[in-house]
Backbone as a ProteinNet text record, in pm:
[ID]
protein_1_A
[PRIMARY]
MSPVSPGTQVNPRHSGHAHLVVVHPPFATPLQPNERPPATAHDPGAARAAALSLSTVSAIRREYAPSRLEHPGSPTNREELDGVRAAVWGSTVKISDPALVEDGVLASALEDEFQAQRTKHPDARIVAVCERDFGASYTKILVAVPGIPDLMVEGFDELEITGDPRATLAAVGIDLDPLGEGYDISDEGFFDYEGVLHVLTGGALSVYTDEERFESAFDVDRSEEGEESICEVWFP
[TERTIARY]
-785.1	-702.7	-719.9	-717.1	-740.7	-600.3	-595.8	-506.2	-407.8	-312	-251.5	-274.6	-291.8	-288.2	-178.8	-137.2	-34.3	-13.5	146.4	182.1	234.9	150.6	184.3	321.9	328.1	541	546.3	638.7	749.4	774.9	713.7	770.3	917.6	980.3	1142.8	1242.9	1133.4	1218.4	1247.4	1146	1122.1	1199.7	1300.2	1400.5	1365.6	1427.1	1436.5	1462.1	1538.1	1522.3	1487.4	1484.5	1481.7	1534.9	1610.9	1675.3	1661	1598.8	1587.8	1669.8	1758.6	1884.7	1835.9	1815.4	1819.4	1937	2048.9	2105.5	2118	2090.2	2058.2	2194.1	2161.9	2275.6	2301	2435.2	2551.3	2571	2645.3	2723.1	2852.8	2888.6	3007.6	3106.2	3233.1	3298.2	3297.9	3242.3	3232.2	3299	3305.5	3385.8	3416.6	3543.3	3564.4	3507.9	3521.5	3470.1	3489.7	3617.5	3672.7	3719.1	3671.1	3695.4	3581.9	3592.5	3515.9	3464.2	3331.4	3261.1	3316.8	3303	3336	3235.6	3217.1	3113.7	3105.5	2952.3	2907.7	2775.4	2754.2	2662	2516.8	2424.1	2273.2	2190.1	2080.1	1968.7	1856.6	1849.5	1713.5	1574.4	1544.9	1449.3	1420.1	1520.8	1502	1491.1	1515.5	1553.2	1365.3	1314.6	1161.7	1085.7	1146.6	1033.1	1056.9	1215.4	1201.9	1130.3	1104	1040.5	880.2	845	693.9	693.9	765.8	750.4	722.1	736.6	662.5	561.7	522.5	352.1	371.8	452.7	399.9	371.4	380.7	389.1	292.8	207.8	78.8	111.8	175	215	320.5	398.3	512.4	428.2	482.5	384.3	505.6	630.8	753.3	835.2	949.9	1074	1194	1303.1	1393.6	1482	1595.6	1715.8	1835.1	1868	1935.7	2094.7	2090.4	2195.4	2272.7	2411.8	2502.8	2474.1	2518.9	2432.2	2461.9	2350.3	2398.6	2279.3	2354.7	2286.9	2093	2003.4	1919.3	1874.1	1784.8	1793.5	1615	1619.3	1486	1404.4	1245.2	1153.6	1080.5	1081.7	1044.9	893.3	824.5	655.9	620.5	535.4	428.9	443.5	453.1	520.3	659.9	716.9	886.1	866.5	754	770.3	684.4	697.1	637.1	781.6	853	1028.4	1083.6	1080	1147.2	1294.8	1402.1	1510.9	1534.3	1630.4	1634.8	1721.8	1799.4	1927.5	1933.2	2004.9	2039.4	2138.1	2247.9	2371	2396	2396.5	2434.9	2313.2	2330.5	2252.6	2196.5	2232.4	2225.1	2112	2020.9	1887.7	1891.5	1903.5	1883.4	1770.2	1689.4	1584	1580.8	1551.5	1508.2	1407.6	1290.4	1185.2	1093	1095.4	1071.8	885.9	846.4	704	735	867	895.2	933.6	997.8	1025.7	924.8	989.7	916	939.6	870.3	930.3	899.5	949.1	991.5	833.4	748.1	640.2	486.9	457.6	334.8	396.6	433.7	420.1	526.9	476.6	571.1	561.3	598.1	638.3	749.8	839	998	962.1	946.9	942.9	822.6	685.1	613.8	695.1	723.8	834.1	938.9	1014.1	1121.6	1061.1	996.4	884.1	842.2	773.5	733.4	879.6	914.1	1057.4	1134.9	1129.1	1202.9	1062.3	953.9	888.3	931.2	912	931.6	1056	1207	1329.2	1397	1385	1411.5	1505.5	1596.7	1751.8	1843.5	1756.4	1857.9	1887.8	1992.8	1996.2	1952.4	1871.4	1747.2	1813.8	1848.6	1888.4	1759.1	1740.4	1616.2	1665.2	1667	1718.7	1632.5	1601.4	1579.8	1660.5	1605.1	1648.3	1521.3	1517.1	1391.3	1403.7	1447	1473.1	1319	1279.5	1149.4	1123.4	1280.7	1259	1357.8	1321	1451.1	1456.9	1597.9	1641.7	1610.7	1512.6	1514	1594.2	1668.5	1727.7	1631.2	1653.6	1601.2	1645.9	1780.3	1818.2	1727.5	1710.7	1639.5	1733.2	1808.2	1911	1842.7	1818.4	1766.7	1911.7	1939	2077.7	1985.5	1971.4	1965.2	2014.6	1970	1993.8	2006.9	2014.7	2014.9	1944.2	1879.7	1754.7	1821	1682.7	1728.9	1757.4	1840.9	1873.9	1800.1	1768.7	1707	1846.9	1873	1911.6	1808.9	1790.6	1658.7	1634.3	1617.8	1660.5	1631.9	1616.7	1674.8	1781.5	1834.6	1921.6	2081	1994.2	2080.1	1988.6	2122.4	2075.5	2037.9	1884.2	1890.1	1902.5	1959.7	2027.6	1942.3	1868.7	1822.3	1844.1	1935	2023.6	2124.1	2252	2374.2	2459.5	2524.1	2537.1	2705.9	2752.4	2866.1	2820.5	2732.8	2700.8	2647.3	2560.6	2511.2	2678.7	2760.3	2842.1	2967.5	2946.4	3026.6	2938.4	2796.6	2720	2744	2764.2	2826.5	2960.6	3048.5	3193.7	3293.6	3271.5	3328.4	3344.2	3494.9	3566.3	3583.3	3547	3570.6	3657	3740.6	3890.7	4014.8	4003.9	4129	4131.5	4013.1	3970.3	4009.7	4052.7	4081.2	3930.5	4007.4	3846.3	3773.8	3795.9	3709.6	3612.3	3542.2	3456.8	3432.6	3457.2	3337.9	3231.9	3107.7	2974.8	2891.1	2945.7	2854.2	2798	2725.7	2598.9	2658.8	2782.7	2877.8	2962	3026	3109.1	3031.9	3085.4	3074.8	2993.9	2930	2806.1	2861.4	2944.3	2939.6	2880.1	2715.7	2665.1	2664	2670.8	2743.6	2846.8	2959.5	3021	2947.2	2893.5	2814.8	2734.1	2673.4	2583.5	2621.5	2787.1	2876.1	2873.4	2922.4	2970.3	2889	2743.5	2610.3	2541.2	2570.6	2494.3	2623.1	2767.1	2815.9	2842.7	2845.4	2852.3	2755.7	2639.7	2520.2	2460.1	2477.6	2416.5	2562.1	2688.5	2797.8	2799.9	2817.8	2828.6	2912.6	2974.6	3151.5	3139.1	3209.7	3211.9	3250.8	3358.8	3367.3	3270.4	3213.5	3091.8	3048.4	3089.6	3093.2	2974.4	2881.6	2775.7	2643.3	2544.4	2423.5	2265.2	2169.4	2037.6	1939.8	1824.3	1695.9	1624.4	1522.2	1442.9	1300.4	1208	1072.5	986.5	902.1	739.3	686.5	597.6	531.6	363.3	288.6	128.9	140.2	105	123.4	-59.4	5.7	-94.6	-155	-258.6	-321.3	-228.7	-129.1	-78.2	90.6	84.8	202.3	142.9	17.6	-89.2	-71.2	-101.4	-94.8	17.9	122.6	247.5	256	257.1	306.9	266.9	112.8	-1.8	35.2	85.6	125.1	262.8	372.6	526.2	537.5	504.7	556.6	390.7	287.2	191.1	185.1	198.6	111.1	7.1
-7908.2	-7954.3	-7861.1	-7826.7	-7754.1	-7709.4	-7593.1	-7538.2	-7595.3	-7610	-7665.1	-7539.5	-7560.6	-7505.9	-7411.5	-7287.2	-7227.2	-7319.8	-7330.3	-7414.2	-7538.6	-7613	-7761.3	-7800.5	-7910.3	-7913	-8059.9	-8016.6	-8085.9	-8211.5	-8328.4	-8435.4	-8443.6	-8426.2	-8409.7	-8525.5	-8637.9	-8713.8	-8639.9	-8546.4	-8451	-8316.2	-8346.3	-8239.4	-8205.6	-8098.5	-8071.9	-7897	-7847	-7749.7	-7743	-7582	-7590	-7460.8	-7414.8	-7312.6	-7309.9	-7144.7	-7153.3	-7024	-7068.4	-6972.3	-6932.3	-6819.2	-6719.6	-6682.4	-6711.8	-6616.7	-6506.9	-6391.7	-6309.1	-6292.2	-6255.2	-6195.6	-6095.1	-6063.6	-6076	-6195.7	-6299.9	-6379.9	-6380.4	-6378.1	-6361.5	-6496	-6471.8	-6621.6	-6708.9	-6806.1	-6932.1	-6976.4	-7038.4	-7044.9	-7194.4	-7173.5	-7348.7	-7382.8	-7557.9	-7599.8	-7566.1	-7565.6	-7462.9	-7343.5	-7256.3	-7157.3	-7051.2	-6941.9	-6890	-6755.9	-6777.5	-6635.8	-6471.8	-6429	-6310	-6219.3	-6133.7	-6112.5	-5966.2	-5964.4	-5902.1	-5814.1	-5667.3	-5607.8	-5682.5	-5711.7	-5747.6	-5592.2	-5658	-5503.4	-5589.4	-5546.3	-5578.3	-5584.9	-5485.1	-5431.3	-5544	-5566	-5699.2	-5787.2	-5841.5	-5978.3	-5983.3	-5851.8	-5838.6	-5866.5	-5871.3	-5887.5	-6035.6	-6067.5	-6193.1	-6312.1	-6235.3	-6327	-6350.8	-6233.3	-6251.2	-6260.7	-6284.2	-6399.8	-6515.2	-6596.1	-6701.2	-6732.4	-6837	-6863.1	-6948.7	-6957.3	-6997.1	-6869.4	-6765.6	-6645	-6551.1	-6544.4	-6458.4	-6283.8	-6308.6	-6121.1	-6150.2	-6047.1	-6036.2	-5972.9	-6072	-6000.5	-5967.3	-6008.3	-5910.1	-5980.3	-5837.1	-5813.3	-5824.9	-5854.3	-5852.5	-5813.3	-5717.9	-5659.2	-5771.9	-5726.6	-5833.2	-5852.1	-6010.1	-6079.4	-6181.8	-6180.7	-6280.6	-6447.8	-6441.4	-6577.5	-6679.6	-6749.3	-6917.8	-6993.3	-7126.9	-7266.2	-7230	-7267.1	-7238	-7364.2	-7320.5	-7480.2	-7512	-7694.4	-7703	-7676.8	-7652	-7592.1	-7710.3	-7631.3	-7720.9	-7726.1	-7605.5	-7593.6	-7497	-7499.3	-7471.2	-7315.9	-7201	-7071.4	-7111.6	-7173.1	-7144.3	-7212	-7263.3	-7287.6	-7169.1	-7045.5	-6944.7	-6851.8	-6896.6	-6813.5	-6849.4	-6726.7	-6735.6	-6639.2	-6717.5	-6615.5	-6584.1	-6454.3	-6401.9	-6326.4	-6328.6	-6263.5	-6246.4	-6103.4	-6066.4	-5985.5	-6056.1	-6014.1	-5983.6	-5883.2	-5858.5	-5927.5	-5993.8	-6058.5	-6136.1	-6234.6	-6360	-6339.3	-6426.7	-6438.6	-6589.5	-6577.7	-6674.1	-6698.8	-6779.3	-6778.2	-6919.3	-6973.3	-7056.6	-7033.9	-7155.4	-7176.7	-7307.9	-7353.6	-7465.3	-7560.4	-7454.9	-7461.6	-7527.3	-7543.7	-7604.4	-7693.2	-7779.5	-7931.4	-8017.7	-8105.1	-8216.5	-8306.7	-8404.2	-8559	-8666.7	-8701	-8800.1	-8849.2	-8884.4	-8905.8	-8832.1	-8776.6	-8693.3	-8524.2	-8485.5	-8322.8	-8302.6	-8148.4	-8144.8	-7963.5	-7909	-7765.6	-7663.5	-7755	-7724.8	-7766.3	-7828.3	-7843.6	-7756.8	-7718.1	-7618	-7466.4	-7457.5	-7318.2	-7313.7	-7380.6	-7397.9	-7392.2	-7438.5	-7421	-7286	-7190.9	-7079.1	-6989.7	-6973.7	-6905.4	-6877.5	-7009.3	-7099.9	-6946.6	-6962.9	-6923.8	-6743.2	-6687.9	-6570.2	-6488.7	-6609	-6559.4	-6649.2	-6634.1	-6753.4	-6743	-6628.5	-6572.7	-6614.2	-6671	-6680.5	-6833.5	-6855.5	-7006.2	-7014.8	-7129	-7146.6	-7272.9	-7295.3	-7391.1	-7376.8	-7546.1	-7551	-7719.7	-7698.8	-7840.6	-7776	-7911.4	-7950.1	-8106.3	-8105	-8235.3	-8254.1	-8352.6	-8433	-8534.2	-8529.3	-8696.9	-8693.3	-8835.3	-8830.1	-8968.6	-9027.3	-9176.7	-9212.5	-9169.8	-9183.7	-9044.6	-9086.5	-8931.9	-8859.9	-8785.6	-8775	-8640	-8630.7	-8498	-8536	-8367.4	-8379.5	-8228.3	-8221.9	-8076.9	-8042.8	-7907.6	-7908	-7817.8	-7803.8	-7695	-7654	-7544	-7469.9	-7403.6	-7387.8	-7348.6	-7278.6	-7166	-7156.9	-7184.6	-7261.3	-7376.5	-7460.6	-7562.9	-7708.6	-7736.4	-7879.4	-7922.2	-7960.3	-7930.8	-7932.8	-8044.4	-8030.5	-8135.6	-8161.5	-8314.1	-8331.4	-8449.3	-8416.1	-8523.2	-8585.7	-8684.8	-8707.3	-8883.8	-8842.9	-8996	-8997.6	-9110.6	-9135.4	-9186.6	-9347.6	-9376.7	-9353.9	-9380.5	-9365.4	-9194.1	-9157.1	-9021.8	-9066.1	-9048.5	-9091.3	-8947.1	-8946	-8832.2	-8849.8	-8691.1	-8712.8	-8619.6	-8586.4	-8460.5	-8520.6	-8399	-8498.6	-8324.1	-8392.5	-8315.1	-8241.7	-8297.1	-8259.4	-8130.7	-8129.2	-8073.3	-7922.2	-7919.9	-7824.6	-7784	-7821.2	-7786.5	-7656.1	-7739.9	-7658.2	-7549	-7540.9	-7454.7	-7353.6	-7333.4	-7234	-7217.7	-7305.4	-7287.8	-7320.1	-7432.6	-7541.7	-7640.8	-7714.9	-7826.4	-7897.3	-8034.3	-8104.7	-8195.4	-8165.8	-8253.3	-8231.2	-8107.9	-8100.8	-8107.8	-8135.9	-8131	-8279.6	-8386.4	-8551.5	-8579.3	-8728.8	-8795.8	-8792.7	-8709.3	-8685.1	-8641.4	-8571.6	-8496.5	-8561.3	-8697.7	-8794.9	-8747.7	-8688.5	-8725.3	-8769.3	-8837.7	-8951.7	-9062.4	-9109.3	-9206.2	-9294	-9354.8	-9496	-9392.1	-9283.1	-9205.6	-9131.9	-9070.2	-8998.7	-8868	-8863	-8749	-8622.6	-8527.1	-8438.9	-8354.7	-8352.6	-8290	-8138.7	-8083.4	-8028.6	-7910	-8019.7	-7890.3	-7850.7	-7949.7	-7886.9	-7767.1	-7794.9	-7664.1	-7572.4	-7586.1	-7458.2	-7363.3	-7481.7	-7379.8	-7324.1	-7445.3	-7314.3	-7256.3	-7226.4	-7111.8	-7001.7	-7021.9	-6937.8	-6892.5	-7029.8	-7012.5	-6970.9	-6912.6	-6879.5	-7017.8	-7155.2	-7238.2	-7249.5	-7230.5	-7259.4	-7149.5	-7189.1	-7099.9	-7133.1	-7036.5	-7046.7	-6963.9	-6986.7	-6954.8	-6818.3	-6756.3	-6621.2	-6541.2	-6602.1	-6517.6	-6337	-6309.5	-6175.5	-6104.7	-6260.2	-6180	-6198.4	-6077	-6059.7	-6112.9	-6165.6	-6210.6	-6116	-6127.9	-6088.8	-6229.3	-6179.9	-6287.4	-6206.9	-6314.7	-6257	-6352.7	-6328.5	-6430.9	-6326.1	-6502.4	-6478.8	-6523.2	-6454.6	-6518.7	-6625.1	-6786.7	-6817.2	-6810.2	-6860.6	-6873.1	-7005.1	-6988.2	-7152.7	-7229.4	-7236	-7324.5	-7364.8	-7268.8	-7259.9	-7309	-7321.7	-7397	-7524.8	-7557.2	-7688.6	-7759.1	-7719.4	-7805.7	-7863.8	-7717.8	-7767.2	-7857.9	-7845.1	-7960.3	-8103.8	-8092.9	-8222.5	-8264.4	-8186.6	-8290.5	-8261.8	-8150	-8124.5	-8187.4	-8235.1	-8279.3	-8374.3	-8486.9	-8580.7	-8659.2
-1887.5	-1737.3	-1658.3	-1512.9	-1402.8	-1391.8	-1369.6	-1305.3	-1200.8	-1152.9	-1008.8	-921.2	-787	-664.1	-629.4	-626.1	-535.4	-447	-412.8	-317	-306.7	-420.6	-487.7	-473.3	-436.1	-440.5	-552.8	-641.3	-718.7	-709.9	-730	-649.4	-637.8	-540	-512	-663.2	-657.4	-788.2	-913	-915	-1080	-1052.1	-1200.3	-1224.4	-1387.5	-1358.9	-1532.7	-1537.7	-1684.8	-1728.4	-1848.6	-1911.8	-2061.3	-2097.1	-2232.1	-2274.2	-2409.2	-2444.6	-2551.8	-2643.4	-2723.4	-2782	-2927.7	-2921.9	-3093.5	-3107.8	-3198.2	-3221.1	-3384.8	-3348.6	-3508.8	-3606.9	-3688	-3784.1	-3731.1	-3790.5	-3863	-3728.9	-3776.4	-3674	-3693.7	-3506.7	-3487.1	-3509.8	-3535.7	-3576.2	-3446.7	-3490.6	-3403.4	-3317.3	-3180.1	-3067.3	-3128.2	-3061	-3070.3	-2940.4	-2932.4	-2818.1	-2675.2	-2623.5	-2511.8	-2530.3	-2592.9	-2613.8	-2493.7	-2432.2	-2353.5	-2391.8	-2420.1	-2473.2	-2451.9	-2499.7	-2451.1	-2345.3	-2246.9	-2179	-2277.5	-2281.2	-2337.5	-2227.3	-2263.6	-2179.5	-2236.5	-2123.3	-2118.3	-2111	-2192.9	-2268.6	-2220.7	-2022.9	-2009.7	-2029.5	-2115.5	-2196.4	-2310.7	-2380.3	-2496.8	-2441.3	-2300.6	-2258.1	-2201.3	-2141.5	-2102	-2224.3	-2373.7	-2530.4	-2512.5	-2509.6	-2504.2	-2453.8	-2292.2	-2241.7	-2281.1	-2333.1	-2334.6	-2502.8	-2553.6	-2694	-2672	-2563.3	-2573.9	-2576.8	-2614.9	-2612.7	-2482.4	-2400.5	-2291.7	-2189.6	-2194.7	-2115.5	-2179.8	-2061.1	-2098	-2051.6	-1984.6	-1915.1	-1793.3	-1794.1	-1697.6	-1529.1	-1428.3	-1278.6	-1202.3	-1189.5	-1131.5	-1187.4	-1203.1	-1310	-1178.3	-1164.3	-1085.2	-1113.7	-1023.2	-1138.6	-1144	-1285.7	-1342.8	-1257	-1286.1	-1184.6	-1298	-1208.6	-1297.6	-1309.2	-1455.7	-1527.9	-1452.7	-1438.5	-1373.4	-1436.2	-1381.5	-1397.5	-1353.4	-1399.4	-1306.3	-1228.7	-1081.1	-1041.9	-1089.6	-1082.2	-1082.1	-979.7	-1047.5	-942.9	-843	-754	-615.4	-601.3	-680.7	-631.5	-751.7	-712.1	-862.9	-888.6	-741.1	-784.9	-845.7	-838.4	-881.8	-1037.5	-1097.6	-1266.9	-1357.6	-1241.4	-1304.1	-1328.4	-1264.5	-1296.9	-1439.8	-1525.3	-1629.9	-1626.5	-1703.6	-1704.3	-1853.5	-1871.5	-2012.7	-2048.7	-2100.3	-2144.4	-2265.4	-2343.1	-2434.3	-2446.8	-2508.9	-2543.6	-2675	-2712.7	-2881.8	-2928.2	-3017.2	-3142.3	-3092.8	-2927.7	-2907.1	-2798.6	-2765.2	-2675.8	-2628.4	-2522.4	-2421.2	-2303	-2349.3	-2238.5	-2179	-2042.6	-1940	-1866.6	-1954.5	-1863.4	-1894.1	-1745.2	-1722.3	-1800.3	-1801.4	-1902.6	-2034.2	-2052.2	-2205.2	-2179.4	-2069.4	-2061	-2084.6	-2197.9	-2209	-2162.8	-2201.7	-2098.9	-2206.2	-2319.2	-2439	-2445.9	-2377.7	-2421.8	-2480.2	-2390.2	-2488.2	-2502.5	-2448.6	-2424.7	-2567.2	-2604.1	-2733	-2741.1	-2575	-2589.2	-2639.1	-2634.3	-2615.5	-2826.2	-2871.4	-3019.4	-3103.8	-3022.2	-3039.3	-3025.1	-2941.2	-2943.4	-3004.9	-3053.2	-3131.9	-3301	-3335.8	-3476.1	-3461.9	-3347.9	-3375.9	-3371.1	-3286.6	-3313.5	-3441.1	-3491.6	-3616	-3750.1	-3748.7	-3815.3	-3776.4	-3660.9	-3637.9	-3682.2	-3718.6	-3706.3	-3832.8	-3948.1	-4024.9	-4074.9	-4065	-4059.3	-3931.5	-3844.6	-3709.5	-3704.5	-3658.4	-3583.1	-3420.3	-3407.1	-3308.9	-3234.4	-3131	-3053	-2935.2	-2922.3	-2818.2	-2741.5	-2590.9	-2544	-2378.5	-2394.2	-2229.7	-2175.3	-2040.5	-1988.1	-1904.9	-1882.4	-1782.7	-1713.8	-1581.5	-1486.5	-1410.5	-1434.9	-1351.1	-1359.8	-1317.3	-1296.6	-1420	-1530.1	-1629.3	-1700.2	-1751.8	-1777.4	-1939.9	-1960.8	-2118	-2175.6	-2233.3	-2382.6	-2463.3	-2511.3	-2623.6	-2679.1	-2796.5	-2864.5	-2975.6	-3049.1	-3148	-3255.8	-3316.8	-3366.2	-3570.2	-3576.2	-3661.1	-3727.7	-3793.7	-3917.4	-4034.8	-4128.1	-4219.1	-4334.6	-4414.2	-4562.1	-4574	-4432.5	-4427	-4328	-4327.8	-4269	-4114	-4042.6	-3900.1	-3830	-3730.2	-3666.1	-3506	-3461.3	-3355.5	-3302.5	-3190.4	-3046.4	-2968	-2958	-2870.8	-2828.1	-2707.7	-2627.9	-2492.5	-2410.6	-2288.3	-2260.4	-2220.8	-2235.6	-2327.1	-2476.1	-2558.2	-2661.3	-2714.8	-2800.3	-2954.7	-3011.3	-3124.7	-3227.6	-3361.2	-3394.6	-3557.4	-3553.7	-3696.7	-3716.3	-3886.6	-3924.1	-3905.8	-3977.1	-3957.7	-3871.3	-3792.8	-3720.2	-3758.2	-3861.2	-3941.3	-4019.1	-4071.9	-4181	-4078.8	-4023.3	-3938.6	-3887.1	-3753.9	-3734.5	-3885.4	-3977.8	-4073.2	-4135.1	-4108.3	-4180.2	-4055.5	-3972.2	-3882.2	-3857.9	-3942.5	-3960.3	-3910.6	-3835.2	-3786.5	-3786.6	-3829.6	-3860.4	-3825.6	-3778.6	-3660.4	-3713.3	-3810.2	-3841.9	-3733.9	-3691.4	-3627.8	-3484.1	-3439.7	-3293.3	-3255.1	-3343.7	-3295.7	-3258.2	-3243.2	-3246	-3102	-3013.3	-2898.1	-2950.3	-3081.6	-3127.7	-3267.5	-3283.1	-3377.6	-3314.1	-3372.5	-3374.5	-3420.9	-3513.8	-3584.6	-3510.8	-3560.4	-3494	-3426.7	-3486.1	-3439.9	-3331.2	-3292.5	-3277.7	-3111.3	-3048.6	-2938.9	-2906.9	-2849.7	-2901.5	-2807.6	-2777.6	-2705.1	-2750.9	-2657.1	-2679.2	-2617.2	-2472.2	-2440.6	-2519.3	-2579.4	-2649.9	-2788.3	-2846.3	-2947.3	-2951.5	-2821.5	-2806.6	-2755.5	-2667.5	-2649.5	-2803.3	-2900.5	-3023.3	-3104.4	-3122.4	-3174.7	-3154	-3008.1	-2917.4	-2898.6	-2971.7	-2920	-2753.1	-2710.2	-2533.6	-2424.3	-2512.9	-2427.6	-2334.5	-2317.1	-2225.8	-2149.9	-2194.8	-2068.4	-1982.5	-1850.6	-1761.3	-1656.3	-1620	-1561.8	-1385.4	-1299.7	-1179.7	-1179.5	-1204.2	-1201.2	-1348.6	-1373.9	-1486.6	-1508.2	-1569	-1596.2	-1657.6	-1754.9	-1789.4	-1723.9	-1746.9	-1662.8	-1739.6	-1634.5	-1698.1	-1621.6	-1669.9	-1600.7	-1552.7	-1466	-1390.2	-1387.8	-1422.3	-1428.6	-1365.7	-1272.5	-1254.6	-1350.4	-1437.6	-1552	-1470	-1558.1	-1544.1	-1687.9	-1706.7	-1758.8	-1897.4	-1983.6	-2093.5	-2096.7	-2135.3	-2170.9	-2220.4	-2289.2	-2367.9	-2241.1	-2155.5	-2046.6	-1951.2	-1893.5	-1779.8	-1818.4	-1935.4	-1989.8	-2008.5	-1989.4	-2033	-1894.7	-1811.2	-1689	-1602.9	-1643.5	-1559.3	-1633.1	-1760.1	-1807.9	-1767.3	-1756	-1765.4	-1575.3	-1519	-1378.8	-1275.9	-1281.8	-1189.2	-1294.9	-1338.9	-1461.8	-1322.1
[MASK]
++++++++++++++++++++++++++++++++++++++++++++++++++++++++++++++++++++++++++++++++++++++++++++++++++++++++++++++++++++++++++++++++++++++++++++++++++++++++++++++++++++++++++++++++++++++++++++++++++++++++++++++++++++++++++++++++++++++++++++

């Protein structure tokens, strides 16, 4: 597959983002769904290493000064698809990379990276998530917690659950029963996936208007896998 030329615009009707969170032991007391995470110092050197650990990245071309954590915007052109953000707060690593977005059809970049990180860090809790809108909205969530089967939530209009969300949350120390009916996450009940991700990642994917946490931003050179993923998903 030929690389996409610089300056090529992304279809304005297409948008998406992808995140990877790796939480290493020792694990902190889990957050409740509405509890804000503490502000922890960001480690730029560790963030650089985390970005370079991705299979979609071959090198860092430019590194920007750390800035306050924010939701990444959806890429609008080929150059912006080389933008990777990474933060390391204590034992938590959070990476955002548009090359990890999947389309729910043939692409597998998110799952491939999830499995690679799972192999590298068998004792860690790993969460990978992407959302893609290209006329149809697609969501995929992958969760690995040591000692129990993986959890996968995936779908277009309706989300299908593979695994046991209650067992996954119980394994990180969360008891859903006191939280009320709004957190019935069985197949028949309401699945608040944003709340579940907040709990599983210690708030790494939540962003606040008065955010106190910082992250690093990079322009990267893409590996062959990263370039293929970008071509397949963003320029089909």
